[in-house]
Each structure stands twice: as structure tokens, then as C-alpha cells.
Short mmCIF file of C-alpha atoms and ligand atoms in Angstrom, two decimals:
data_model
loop_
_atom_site.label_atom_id
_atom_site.label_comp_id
_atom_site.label_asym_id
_atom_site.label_seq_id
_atom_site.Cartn_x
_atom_site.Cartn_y
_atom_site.Cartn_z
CA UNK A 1381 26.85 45.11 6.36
CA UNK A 1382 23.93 43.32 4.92
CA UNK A 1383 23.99 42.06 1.51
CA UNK A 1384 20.34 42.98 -0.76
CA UNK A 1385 18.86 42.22 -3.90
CA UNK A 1386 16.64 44.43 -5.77
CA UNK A 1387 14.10 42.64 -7.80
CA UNK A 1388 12.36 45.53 -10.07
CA UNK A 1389 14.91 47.47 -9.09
CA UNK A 1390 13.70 50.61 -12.18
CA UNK A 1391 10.46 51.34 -10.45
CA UNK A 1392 8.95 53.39 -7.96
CA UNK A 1393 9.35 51.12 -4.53
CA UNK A 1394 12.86 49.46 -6.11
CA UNK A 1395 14.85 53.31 -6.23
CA UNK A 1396 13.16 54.10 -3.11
CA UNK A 1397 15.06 50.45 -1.64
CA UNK A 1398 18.39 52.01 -2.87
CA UNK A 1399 17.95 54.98 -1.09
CA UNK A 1400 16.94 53.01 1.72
CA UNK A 1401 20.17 50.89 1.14
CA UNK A 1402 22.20 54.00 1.18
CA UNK A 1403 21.04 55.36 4.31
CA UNK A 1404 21.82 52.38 6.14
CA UNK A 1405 25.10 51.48 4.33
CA UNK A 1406 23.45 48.33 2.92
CA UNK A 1407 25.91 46.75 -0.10
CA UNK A 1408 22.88 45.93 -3.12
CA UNK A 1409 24.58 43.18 -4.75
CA UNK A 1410 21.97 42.43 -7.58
CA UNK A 1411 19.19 44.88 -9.29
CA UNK A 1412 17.07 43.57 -12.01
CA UNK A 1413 14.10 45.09 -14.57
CA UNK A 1414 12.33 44.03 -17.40
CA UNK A 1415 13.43 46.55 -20.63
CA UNK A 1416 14.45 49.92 -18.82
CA UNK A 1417 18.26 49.01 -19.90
CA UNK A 1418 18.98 52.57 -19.44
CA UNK A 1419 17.68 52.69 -16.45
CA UNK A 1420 19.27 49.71 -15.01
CA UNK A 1421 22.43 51.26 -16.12
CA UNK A 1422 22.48 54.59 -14.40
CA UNK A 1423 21.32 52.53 -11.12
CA UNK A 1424 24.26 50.45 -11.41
CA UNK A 1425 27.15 52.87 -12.39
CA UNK A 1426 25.05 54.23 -8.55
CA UNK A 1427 25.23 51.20 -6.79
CA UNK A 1428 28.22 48.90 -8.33
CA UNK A 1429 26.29 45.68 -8.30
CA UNK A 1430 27.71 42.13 -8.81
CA UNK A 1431 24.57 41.42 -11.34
CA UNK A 1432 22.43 43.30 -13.32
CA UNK A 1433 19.81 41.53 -15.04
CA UNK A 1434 17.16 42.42 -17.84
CA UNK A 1435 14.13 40.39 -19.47
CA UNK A 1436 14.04 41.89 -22.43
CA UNK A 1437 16.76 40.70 -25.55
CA UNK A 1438 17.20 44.17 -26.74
CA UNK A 1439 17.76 45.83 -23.67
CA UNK A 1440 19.83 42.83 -22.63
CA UNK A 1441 22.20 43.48 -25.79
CA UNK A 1442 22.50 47.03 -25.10
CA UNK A 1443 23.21 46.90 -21.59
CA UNK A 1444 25.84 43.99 -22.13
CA UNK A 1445 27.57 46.40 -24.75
CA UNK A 1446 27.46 49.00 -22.04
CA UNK A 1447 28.39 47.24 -19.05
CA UNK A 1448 30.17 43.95 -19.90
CA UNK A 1449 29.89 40.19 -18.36
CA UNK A 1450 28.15 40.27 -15.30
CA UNK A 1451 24.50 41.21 -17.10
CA UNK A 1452 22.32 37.94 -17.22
CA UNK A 1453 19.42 37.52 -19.11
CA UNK A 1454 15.55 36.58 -18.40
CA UNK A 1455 14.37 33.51 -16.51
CA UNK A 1456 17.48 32.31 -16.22
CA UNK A 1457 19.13 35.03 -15.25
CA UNK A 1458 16.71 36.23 -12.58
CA UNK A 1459 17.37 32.48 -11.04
CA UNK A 1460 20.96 32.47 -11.60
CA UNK A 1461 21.15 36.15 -9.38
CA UNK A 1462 18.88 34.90 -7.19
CA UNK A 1463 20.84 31.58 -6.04
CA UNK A 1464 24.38 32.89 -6.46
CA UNK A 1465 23.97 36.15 -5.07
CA UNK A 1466 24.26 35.52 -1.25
CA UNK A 1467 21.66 37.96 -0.28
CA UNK A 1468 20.68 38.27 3.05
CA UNK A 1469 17.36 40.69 2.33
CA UNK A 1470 15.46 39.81 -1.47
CA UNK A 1471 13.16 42.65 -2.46
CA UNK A 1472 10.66 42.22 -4.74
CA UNK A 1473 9.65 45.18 -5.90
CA UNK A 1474 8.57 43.88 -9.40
CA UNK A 1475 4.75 44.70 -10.45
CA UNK A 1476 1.96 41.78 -11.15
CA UNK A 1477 2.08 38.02 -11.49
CA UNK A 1478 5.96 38.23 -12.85
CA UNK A 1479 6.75 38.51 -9.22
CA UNK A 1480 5.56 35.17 -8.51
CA UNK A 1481 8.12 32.83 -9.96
CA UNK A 1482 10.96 35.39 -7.88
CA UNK A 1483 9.60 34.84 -4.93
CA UNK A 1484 9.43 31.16 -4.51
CA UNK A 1485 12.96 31.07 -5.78
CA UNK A 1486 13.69 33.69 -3.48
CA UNK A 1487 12.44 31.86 -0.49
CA UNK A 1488 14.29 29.15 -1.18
CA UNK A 1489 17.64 30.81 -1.36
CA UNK A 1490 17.10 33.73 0.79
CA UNK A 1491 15.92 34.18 4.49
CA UNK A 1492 14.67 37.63 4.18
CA UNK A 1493 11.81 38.54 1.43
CA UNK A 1494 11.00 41.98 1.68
CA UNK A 1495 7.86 41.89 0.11
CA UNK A 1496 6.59 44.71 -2.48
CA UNK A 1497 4.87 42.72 -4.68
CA UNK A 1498 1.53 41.99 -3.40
CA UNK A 1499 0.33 39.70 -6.81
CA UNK A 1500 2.38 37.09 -5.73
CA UNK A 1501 0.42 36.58 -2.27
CA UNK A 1502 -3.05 37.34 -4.27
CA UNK A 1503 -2.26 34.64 -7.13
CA UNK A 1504 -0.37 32.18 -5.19
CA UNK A 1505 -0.47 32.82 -1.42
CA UNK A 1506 -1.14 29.28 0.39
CA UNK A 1507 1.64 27.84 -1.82
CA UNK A 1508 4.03 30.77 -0.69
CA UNK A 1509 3.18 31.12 3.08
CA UNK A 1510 3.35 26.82 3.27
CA UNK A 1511 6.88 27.70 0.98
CA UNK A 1512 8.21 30.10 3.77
CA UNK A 1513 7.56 28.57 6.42
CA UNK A 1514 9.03 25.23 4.97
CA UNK A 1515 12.45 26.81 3.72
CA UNK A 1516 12.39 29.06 7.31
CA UNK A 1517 12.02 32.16 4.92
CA UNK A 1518 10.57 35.81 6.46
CA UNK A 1519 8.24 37.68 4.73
CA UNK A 1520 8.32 41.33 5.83
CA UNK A 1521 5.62 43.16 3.86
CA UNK A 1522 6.63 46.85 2.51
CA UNK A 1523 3.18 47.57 1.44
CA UNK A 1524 2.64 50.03 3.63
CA UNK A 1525 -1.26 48.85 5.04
CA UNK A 1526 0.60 45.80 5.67
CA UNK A 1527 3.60 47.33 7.25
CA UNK A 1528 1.30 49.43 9.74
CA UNK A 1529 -0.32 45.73 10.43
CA UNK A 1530 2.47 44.05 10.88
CA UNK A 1531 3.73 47.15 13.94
CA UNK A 1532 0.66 46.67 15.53
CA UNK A 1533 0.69 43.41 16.30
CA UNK A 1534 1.50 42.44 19.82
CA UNK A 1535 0.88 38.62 19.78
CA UNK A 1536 -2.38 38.67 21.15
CA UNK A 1537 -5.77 37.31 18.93
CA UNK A 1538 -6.66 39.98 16.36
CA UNK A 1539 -10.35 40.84 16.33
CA UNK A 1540 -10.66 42.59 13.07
CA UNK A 1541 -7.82 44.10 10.44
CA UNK A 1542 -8.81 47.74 9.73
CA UNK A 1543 -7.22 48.67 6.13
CA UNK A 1544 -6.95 52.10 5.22
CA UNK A 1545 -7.25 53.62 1.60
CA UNK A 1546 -6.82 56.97 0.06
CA UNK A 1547 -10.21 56.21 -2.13
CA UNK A 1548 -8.31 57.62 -4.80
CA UNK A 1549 -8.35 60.16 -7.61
CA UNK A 1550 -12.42 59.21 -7.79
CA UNK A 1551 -13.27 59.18 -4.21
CA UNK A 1552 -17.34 60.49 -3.92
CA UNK A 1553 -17.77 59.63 -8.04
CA UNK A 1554 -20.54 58.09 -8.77
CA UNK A 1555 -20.96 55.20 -11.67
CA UNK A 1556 -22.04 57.84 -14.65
CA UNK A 1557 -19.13 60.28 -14.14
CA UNK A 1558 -16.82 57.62 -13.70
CA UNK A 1559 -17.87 56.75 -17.79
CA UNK A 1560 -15.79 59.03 -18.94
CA UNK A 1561 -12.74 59.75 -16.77
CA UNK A 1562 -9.35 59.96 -18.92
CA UNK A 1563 -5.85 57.98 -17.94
CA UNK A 1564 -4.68 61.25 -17.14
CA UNK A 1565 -7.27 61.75 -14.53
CA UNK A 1566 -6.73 58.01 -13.37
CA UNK A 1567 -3.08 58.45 -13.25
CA UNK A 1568 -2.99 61.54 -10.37
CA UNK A 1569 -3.04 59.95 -6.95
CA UNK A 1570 -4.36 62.26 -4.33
CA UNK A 1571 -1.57 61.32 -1.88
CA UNK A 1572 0.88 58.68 -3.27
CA UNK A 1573 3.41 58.50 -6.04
CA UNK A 1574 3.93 55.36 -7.67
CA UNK A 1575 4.12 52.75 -10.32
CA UNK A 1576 1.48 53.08 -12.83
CA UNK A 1577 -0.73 49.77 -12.89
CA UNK A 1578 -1.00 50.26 -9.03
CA UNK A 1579 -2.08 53.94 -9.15
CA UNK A 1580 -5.17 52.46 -11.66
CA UNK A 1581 -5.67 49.92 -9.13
CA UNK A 1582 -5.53 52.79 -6.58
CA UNK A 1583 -8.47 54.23 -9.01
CA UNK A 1584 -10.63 51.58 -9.50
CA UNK A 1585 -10.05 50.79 -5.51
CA UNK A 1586 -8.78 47.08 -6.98
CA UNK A 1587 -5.56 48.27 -5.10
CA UNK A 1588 -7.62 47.79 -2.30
CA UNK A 1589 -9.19 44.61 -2.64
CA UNK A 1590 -5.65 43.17 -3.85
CA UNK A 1591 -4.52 44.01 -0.28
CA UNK A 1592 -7.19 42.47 1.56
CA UNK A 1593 -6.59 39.57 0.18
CA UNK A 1594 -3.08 39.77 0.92
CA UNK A 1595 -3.31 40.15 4.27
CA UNK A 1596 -5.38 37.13 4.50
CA UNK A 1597 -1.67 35.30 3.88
CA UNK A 1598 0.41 37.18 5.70
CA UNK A 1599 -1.85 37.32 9.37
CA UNK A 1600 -3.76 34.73 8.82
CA UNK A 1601 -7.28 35.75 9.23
CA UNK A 1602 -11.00 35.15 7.30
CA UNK A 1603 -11.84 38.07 4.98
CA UNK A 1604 -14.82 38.84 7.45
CA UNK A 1605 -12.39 39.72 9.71
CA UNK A 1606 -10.50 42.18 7.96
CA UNK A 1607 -12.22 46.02 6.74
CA UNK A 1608 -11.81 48.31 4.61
CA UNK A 1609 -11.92 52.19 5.55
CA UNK A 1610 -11.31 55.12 3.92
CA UNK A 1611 -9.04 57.78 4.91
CA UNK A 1612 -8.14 60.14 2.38
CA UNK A 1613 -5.53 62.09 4.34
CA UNK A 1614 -3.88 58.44 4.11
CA UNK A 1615 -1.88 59.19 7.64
CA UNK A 1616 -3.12 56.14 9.38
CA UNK A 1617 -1.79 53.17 7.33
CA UNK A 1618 -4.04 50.78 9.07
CA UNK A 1619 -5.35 49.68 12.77
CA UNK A 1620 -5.68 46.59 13.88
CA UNK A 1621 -8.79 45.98 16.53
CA UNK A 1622 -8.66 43.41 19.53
CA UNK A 1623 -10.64 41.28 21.45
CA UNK A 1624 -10.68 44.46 23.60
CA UNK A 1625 -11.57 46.41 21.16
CA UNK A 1626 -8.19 48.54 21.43
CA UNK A 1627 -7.51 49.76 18.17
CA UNK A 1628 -3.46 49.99 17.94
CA UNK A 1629 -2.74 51.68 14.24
CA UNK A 1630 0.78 53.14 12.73
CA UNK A 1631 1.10 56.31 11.56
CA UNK A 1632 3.48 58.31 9.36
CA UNK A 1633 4.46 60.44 6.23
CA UNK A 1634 3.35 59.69 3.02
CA UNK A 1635 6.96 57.94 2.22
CA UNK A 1636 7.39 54.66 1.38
CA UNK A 1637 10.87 54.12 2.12
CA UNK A 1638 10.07 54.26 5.97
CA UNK A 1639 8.18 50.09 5.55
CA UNK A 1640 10.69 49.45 3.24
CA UNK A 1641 13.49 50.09 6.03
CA UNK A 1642 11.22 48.59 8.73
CA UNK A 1643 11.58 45.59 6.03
CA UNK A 1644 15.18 45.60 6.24
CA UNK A 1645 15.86 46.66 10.05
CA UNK A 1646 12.82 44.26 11.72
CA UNK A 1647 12.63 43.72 14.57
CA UNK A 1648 15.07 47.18 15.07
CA UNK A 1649 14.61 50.63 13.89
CA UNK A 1650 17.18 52.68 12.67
CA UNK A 1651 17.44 56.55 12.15
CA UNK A 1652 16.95 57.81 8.70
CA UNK A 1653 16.69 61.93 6.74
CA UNK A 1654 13.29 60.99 4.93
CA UNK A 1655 9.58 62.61 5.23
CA UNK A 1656 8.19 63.04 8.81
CA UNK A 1657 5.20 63.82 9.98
CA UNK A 1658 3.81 67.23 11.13
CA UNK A 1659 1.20 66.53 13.92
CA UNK A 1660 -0.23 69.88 14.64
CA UNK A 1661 0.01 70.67 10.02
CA UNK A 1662 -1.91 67.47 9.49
CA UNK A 1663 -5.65 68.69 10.31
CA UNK A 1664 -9.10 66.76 10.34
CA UNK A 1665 -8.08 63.08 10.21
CA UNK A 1666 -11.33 61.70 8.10
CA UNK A 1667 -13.00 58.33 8.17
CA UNK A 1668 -16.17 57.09 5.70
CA UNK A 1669 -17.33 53.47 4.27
CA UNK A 1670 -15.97 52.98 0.85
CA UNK A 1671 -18.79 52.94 -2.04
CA UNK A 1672 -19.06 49.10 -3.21
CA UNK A 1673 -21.60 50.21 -5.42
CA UNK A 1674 -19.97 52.31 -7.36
CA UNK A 1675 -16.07 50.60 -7.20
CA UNK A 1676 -16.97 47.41 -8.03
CA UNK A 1677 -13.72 45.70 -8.11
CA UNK A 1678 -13.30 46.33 -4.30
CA UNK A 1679 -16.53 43.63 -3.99
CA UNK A 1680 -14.97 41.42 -7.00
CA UNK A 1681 -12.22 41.01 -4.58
CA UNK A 1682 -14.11 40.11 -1.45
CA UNK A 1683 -15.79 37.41 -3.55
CA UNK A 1684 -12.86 36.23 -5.27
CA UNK A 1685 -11.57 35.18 -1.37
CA UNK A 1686 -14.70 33.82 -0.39
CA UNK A 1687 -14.63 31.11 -3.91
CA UNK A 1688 -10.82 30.64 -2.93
CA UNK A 1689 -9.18 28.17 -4.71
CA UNK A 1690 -7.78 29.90 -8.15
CA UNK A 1691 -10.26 32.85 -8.01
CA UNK A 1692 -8.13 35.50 -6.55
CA UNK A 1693 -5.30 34.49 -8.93
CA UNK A 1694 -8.03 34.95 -11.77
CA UNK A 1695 -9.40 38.35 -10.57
CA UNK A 1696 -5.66 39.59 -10.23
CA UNK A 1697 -4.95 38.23 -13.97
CA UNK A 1698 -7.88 39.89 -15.08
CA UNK A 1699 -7.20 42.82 -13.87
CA UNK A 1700 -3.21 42.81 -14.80
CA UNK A 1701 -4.88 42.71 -18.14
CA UNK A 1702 -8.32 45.23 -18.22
CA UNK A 1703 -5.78 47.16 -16.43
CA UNK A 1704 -2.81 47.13 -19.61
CA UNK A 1705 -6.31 47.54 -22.12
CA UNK A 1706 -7.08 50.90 -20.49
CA UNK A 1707 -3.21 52.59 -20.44
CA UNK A 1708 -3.26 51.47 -24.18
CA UNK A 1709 -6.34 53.38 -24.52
CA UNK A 1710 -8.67 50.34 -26.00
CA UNK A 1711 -10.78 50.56 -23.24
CA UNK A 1712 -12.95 52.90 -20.73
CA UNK A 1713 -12.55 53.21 -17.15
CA UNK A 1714 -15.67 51.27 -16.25
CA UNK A 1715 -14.72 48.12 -18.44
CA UNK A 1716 -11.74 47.29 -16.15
CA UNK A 1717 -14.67 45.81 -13.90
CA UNK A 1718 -16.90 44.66 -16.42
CA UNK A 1719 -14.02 42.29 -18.04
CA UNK A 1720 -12.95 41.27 -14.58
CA UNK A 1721 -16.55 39.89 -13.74
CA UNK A 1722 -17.05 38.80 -17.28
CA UNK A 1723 -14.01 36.66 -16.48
CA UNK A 1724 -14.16 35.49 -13.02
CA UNK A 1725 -17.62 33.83 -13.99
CA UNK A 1726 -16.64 31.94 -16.59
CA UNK A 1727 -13.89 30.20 -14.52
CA UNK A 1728 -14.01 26.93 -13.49
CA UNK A 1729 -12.65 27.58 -10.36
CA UNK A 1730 -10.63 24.64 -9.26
CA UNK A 1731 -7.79 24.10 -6.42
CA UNK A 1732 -3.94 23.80 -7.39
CA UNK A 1733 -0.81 24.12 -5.79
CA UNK A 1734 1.51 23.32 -8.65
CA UNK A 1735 3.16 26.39 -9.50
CA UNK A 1736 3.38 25.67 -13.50
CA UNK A 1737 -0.41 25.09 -13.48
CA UNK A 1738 -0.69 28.50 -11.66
CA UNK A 1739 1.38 29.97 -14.40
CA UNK A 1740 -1.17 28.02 -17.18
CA UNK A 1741 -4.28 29.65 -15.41
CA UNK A 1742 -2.37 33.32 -15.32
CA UNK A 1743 -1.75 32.97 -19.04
CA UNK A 1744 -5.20 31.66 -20.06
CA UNK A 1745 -6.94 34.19 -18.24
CA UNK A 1746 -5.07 36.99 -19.60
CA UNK A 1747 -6.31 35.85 -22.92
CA UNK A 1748 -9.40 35.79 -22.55
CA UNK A 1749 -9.66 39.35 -20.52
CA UNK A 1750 -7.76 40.54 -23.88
CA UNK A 1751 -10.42 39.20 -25.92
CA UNK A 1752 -13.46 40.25 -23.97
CA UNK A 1753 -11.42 43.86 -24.12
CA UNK A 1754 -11.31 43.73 -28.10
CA UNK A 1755 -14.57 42.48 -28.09
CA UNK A 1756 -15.77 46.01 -26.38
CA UNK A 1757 -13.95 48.12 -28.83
P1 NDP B 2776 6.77 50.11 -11.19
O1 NDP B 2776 5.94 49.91 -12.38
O2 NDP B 2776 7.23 51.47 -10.86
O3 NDP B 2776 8.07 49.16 -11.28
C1 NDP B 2776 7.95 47.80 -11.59
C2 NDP B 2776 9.31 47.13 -11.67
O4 NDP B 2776 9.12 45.75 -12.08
C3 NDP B 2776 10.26 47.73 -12.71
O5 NDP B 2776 11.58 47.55 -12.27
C4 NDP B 2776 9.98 46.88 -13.96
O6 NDP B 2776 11.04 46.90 -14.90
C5 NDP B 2776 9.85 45.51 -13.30
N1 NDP B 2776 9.07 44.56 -14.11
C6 NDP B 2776 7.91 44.81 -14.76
N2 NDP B 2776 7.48 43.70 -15.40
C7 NDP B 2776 8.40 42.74 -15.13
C8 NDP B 2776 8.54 41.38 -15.54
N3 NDP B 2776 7.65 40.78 -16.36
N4 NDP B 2776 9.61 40.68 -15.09
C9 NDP B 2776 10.52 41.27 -14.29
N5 NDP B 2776 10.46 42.55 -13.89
C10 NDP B 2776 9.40 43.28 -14.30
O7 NDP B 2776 5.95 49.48 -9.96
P2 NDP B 2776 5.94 49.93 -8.43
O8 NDP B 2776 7.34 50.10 -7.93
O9 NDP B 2776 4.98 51.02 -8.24
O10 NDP B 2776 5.29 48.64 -7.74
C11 NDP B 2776 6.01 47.43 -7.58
C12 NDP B 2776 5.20 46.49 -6.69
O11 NDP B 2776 5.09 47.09 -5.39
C13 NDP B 2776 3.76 46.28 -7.18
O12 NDP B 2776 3.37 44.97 -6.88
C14 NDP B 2776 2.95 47.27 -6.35
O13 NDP B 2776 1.62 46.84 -6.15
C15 NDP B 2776 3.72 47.24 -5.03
N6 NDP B 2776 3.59 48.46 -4.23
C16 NDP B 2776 4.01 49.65 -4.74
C17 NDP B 2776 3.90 50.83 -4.00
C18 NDP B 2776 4.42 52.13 -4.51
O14 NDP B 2776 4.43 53.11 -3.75
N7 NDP B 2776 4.88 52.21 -5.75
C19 NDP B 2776 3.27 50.81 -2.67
C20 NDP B 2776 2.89 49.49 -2.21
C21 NDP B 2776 3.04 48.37 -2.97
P3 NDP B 2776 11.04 48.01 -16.12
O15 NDP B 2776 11.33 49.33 -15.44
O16 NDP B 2776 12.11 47.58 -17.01
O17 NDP B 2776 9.67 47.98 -16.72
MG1 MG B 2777 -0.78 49.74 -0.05
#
């Protein structure tokens, strides 16, 4: 039986891993959050972990109360589970640049990543692919584009990376009506249920752009070499064109839990009760060129990889941010973008691999995306 750890364990992709864990009699030994104490304690009176740990002082006062001495707090505590835990498999399923710090400590003490958490790769992903292969770590993405990459590939030189996306709530808006769409409207994904900073980003097609630069780490290639198309039926989770020009794509229900069990059972597959697929139900299967005119932070992202260096990690910070401005309500739809630009050009974009200077730049450009975002009030 394999031992996991659930890193973000409260949100959308970390219940779906304890389902996953229960269908293949998996033993989850840790499960972590930020505040969601009560949360974290109905998911562990579920799964009888050997740590729970919380970021947050009042939920981590409540939930000790509640559940005793094996709750560990912040930082700490998240490094503590991480090296003491014996996992075999470390998911992290946490959302944004948090997920960074994990992950190296994960790879360090773990030989299995599963990886949810696509900001770490986008803010940081040189340093982690050098880290991995270094400490002998696996990174198995979950994302699901990157899952349907990742079962296509068959060793041989990849010609181009075809990326699928949904397009979103917004798909065939053009710039004025997007003006004035509400976070309700932003918030109701055509096809997927999930988290709610990636279901903006789904939106605003950042989502997207996050991913293509993400799987610039994980296979390798030159952002000319990997597309975007979108498919609003969101069946095909990507293709992946060689020299040949075969295309080889996956397919499958909309149901995350199937990459996150490829995650856990690669290079085997194991038999599970969740969504399948309907062939003859599904329909027209639709293709079309995403608007870069109109969703501007799918071309913010393209340039971000093409300056390198600590761009992407300043578009994703940015964005984190504009992103957290518009669920509080101080700011439109549109501004996500603006800020994001606003920001990226007054960079000074310079190389680093030192992981506290990463941190520094995450921080700082937070800042200043929350003060551009005042500044538009
Ligand atoms: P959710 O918002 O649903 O969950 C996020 C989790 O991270 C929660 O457990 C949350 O705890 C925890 N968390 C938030 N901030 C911190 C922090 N500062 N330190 C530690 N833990 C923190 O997100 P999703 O599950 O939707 O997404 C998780 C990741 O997976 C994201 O990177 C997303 O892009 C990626 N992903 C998600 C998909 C999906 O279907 N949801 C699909 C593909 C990728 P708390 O509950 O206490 O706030
Ligand atoms: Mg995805």
C-alpha cells in the first residue's frame, strides 16, 4: 500500500486525491490547508492521517483543540510533514506561488511529486526540473493538458505540443462586453469545476498561458513549439504532433481524478467507478484559434517565456494578485490584464536561481500589482 501526502488537501483537486486514494486503497498519511480548519477536520476524522497541518494561527488553535498533538503549524509544519512523513507519492494540490517552497522540499524528501500546482513550474521551473532531476525526484503532472501530454508521448522527437482549452465562460466575447462581466459570470466554467483563482484564470484564458509555460518544464520544448487550441467540448485534453505529423491526443470525461490516478499508478493503470466517456452522446468535437486580441493575458504569457529569466514568475505574481483584486470586487474584469502588463514592463527582468530571491521578487511584485489595482479604483 502506498503511503501519500496531500498538500492543499481542502480544495477542489486535493478531495478529488482522497477519493482517488480510496479507490485504490492508498493510506494518506498527511493533508494540509491554509485556514479551512473545519475542513481539514472532517477530511481527517475521513482519512485518519498521521499529520494535519494548517497556516493559519486561528485555525491552527481550533483544530489543535479539536484534534490534539499531531496538528503542526505553518512553514514549519508543512516542512516538518513533509520530511517525516515517509511518503512515497507528494501531491501538491495547493493554489499559486505558496506551492513553490512545498515542492522543492518535496523533491528532496519524496520520489513521487504529483504535480497540481502549476505556479510552481511557471515561477520557478529551471530551478525545479534541475532540483528533480538532481534528488532523482518524478514529476507526474495532474493538470489534465499535461496529463494527456504526458500519455502521448512515445519517446520519439515531438514536433509541436497541441494544448487544448475550454475558452471559457467568455469564449466569442469581444473586448467591450467583456467591460462589464460580473464574478458571478466569471466564476461558471462551461465544463470544469474547480478552485476559484483557476476558474478566473480559466476566464481571462491566463489558465491557459500558465500551462504553456508549464509544459515548457516538464517536456522540454521552445514555446514556438507548443499551441494553443480551443475546444470547448474540452474532450480532447491535448495532442501532441510528430515529425510525422501523427497527432496522438488523450481523451476522456470531464473528471479530474482520472490524471490524478494516472499520477499515482504511472506507468500502470488501474480500474476505478468515476466519469466515463459516452462516444456516440458526445457530438460535434469543435476546433477554432483562440482570440489574442481580445484575451490578452494568453499573449502576456507567450511573451513572458520568450523574456525568460524572472518574467513568467512576474506575470504569474501579477496575476495571483489582479486576480485576488477582482474576487474582492476592487477591480473590473479587463484590469486583471491591464495590471499584469502595467507590471511586467516595469520589471527589470533579471536571472536567479536562488529560491529566497524568487520569494523577494513574488512579494515585491504582488505589491506593486496591489497598488496599480488601488490606483484604478
Ligand atoms: P482550491 O482553491 O480549490 O484549493 C487550494 C488549496 O490550497 C486549499 O487546500 C487551500 O487551503 C490551500 N492553500 C491556499 N493557499 C495556501 C497557502 N498560502 N499555503 C498553503 N496552502 C494553501 O484550488 P484547486 O484545487 O482548484 O487548485 C489547486 C492547484 O491545482 C492550482 O494550482 C490549480 O491551478 C491546479 N489545477 C486545478 C484543477 C482543478 O480542477 N481544480 C485542474 C488543474 C490544475 P484552504 O482551503 O484552507 O484555503
Ligand atoms: Mg488544465
Amino acid at each position: 500500500m502506498k503511503r501519500v501526502l496531500i498538500l492543499g488537501a481542502t480544495g477542489s483537486i486535493g478531495v478529488q486525491t482522497i477519493e482517488v486514494c480510496e479507490n485504490l486503497g492508498y493510506q494518506i498519511v498527511g493533508i494540509t490547508a491554509d485556514k479551512n480548519y473545519l475542513k481539514l477536520f472532517e477530511l481527517s476524522k475521513r482519512c485518519h492521517p498521521d499529520y494535519v497541518v494548517i497556516n493559519q494561527q486561528t485555525g491552527y488553535n481550533n483544530l489543535k483543540e479539536m484534534l490534539g498533538n499531531h496538528v503542526l503549524f505553518g512553514t514549519e509544519g508543512l516542512k516538518e510533514v513533509i520530511s517525516e512523513s515517509k511518503a512515497d507519492i507528494i501531491v501538491n494540490a495547493i493554489v499559486g506561488s505558496a506551492g513553490i517552497l512545498p515542492t522543492i522540499e518535496a523533491i528532496k524528501h519524496c520520489k513521487r511529486i504529483a504535480l497540481a500546482n502549476k505556479e510552481t513550474l511557471v515561477g520557478a521551473g529551471e530551478m525545479i526540473m534541475k532540483l528533480a532531476k538532481e534528488f532523482q525526484c518524478e514529476i507526474i503532472p495532474v493538470d489534465s493538458e499535461h496529463s494527456a501530454v504526458f500519455q502521448c508521448l512515445d519517446g520519439q522527437k515531438i514536433k509541436k505540443i497541441h494544448l487544448t482549452a475550454s475558452g471559457g465562460p467568455f469564449l466569442g466575447y469581444k473586448s467591450s462586453q467583456l467591460e462589464a462581466v460580473t464574478i458571478e459570470d466569471a466564476l461558471k466554467h462551461p465544463t470544469w469545476k474547480m478552485g476559484s483563482k483557476i476558474t478566473i484564470d480559466s476566464a481571462t484564458l491566463m489558465n491557459k498561458g500558465l500551462e504553456v509555460i508549464e509544459a515548457k518544464w516538464l517536456f522540454n520544448v521552445d514555446a514556438d513549439k507548443i499551441n494553443v487550441v480551443i475546444h470547448p467540448e474540452s474532450i480532447i485534453h491535448s495532442f501532441v504532433q510528430y515529425e510525422d505529423n501523427s497527432f496522438i491526443a488523450q481523451l476522456g470525461a470531464h473528471d479530474m481524478r482520472i490524471p490524478i490516478q494516472y499520477a499515482f499508478t504511472y506507468p500502470d493503470r488501474y480500474e476505478n467507478n468515476f466519469n466515463v466517456m459516452d462516444l456516440v452522446s458526445l457530438g460535434k468535437l469543435t476546433f477554432q484559434n483562440p482570440d489574442i486580441d481580445t484575451f490578452k493575458c494568453l499573449g502576456l504569457a507567450y511573451d513572458a517565456l520568450q523574456y525568460g529569466n524572472t518574467m513568467p514568475l512576474v506575470l504569474n505574481a501579477a496575476n495571483e494578485a489582479a486576480v485576488q483584486m477582482f474576487l474582492e470586487e476592487k477591480i473590473s474584469f479587463t484590469k486583471i490584464w491591464y495590471l499584469i502588463e502595467k507590471v511586467m514592463n516595469n520589471h527589470h527582468n533579471i536571472y536567479t536561481d536562488d529560491i529566497s530571491e524568487i520569494l523577494e521578487i513574488d512579494r515585491i511584485t504582488r505589491i506593486r500589482t496591489f497598488e496599480g489595482g488601488n490606483k484604478c479604483q
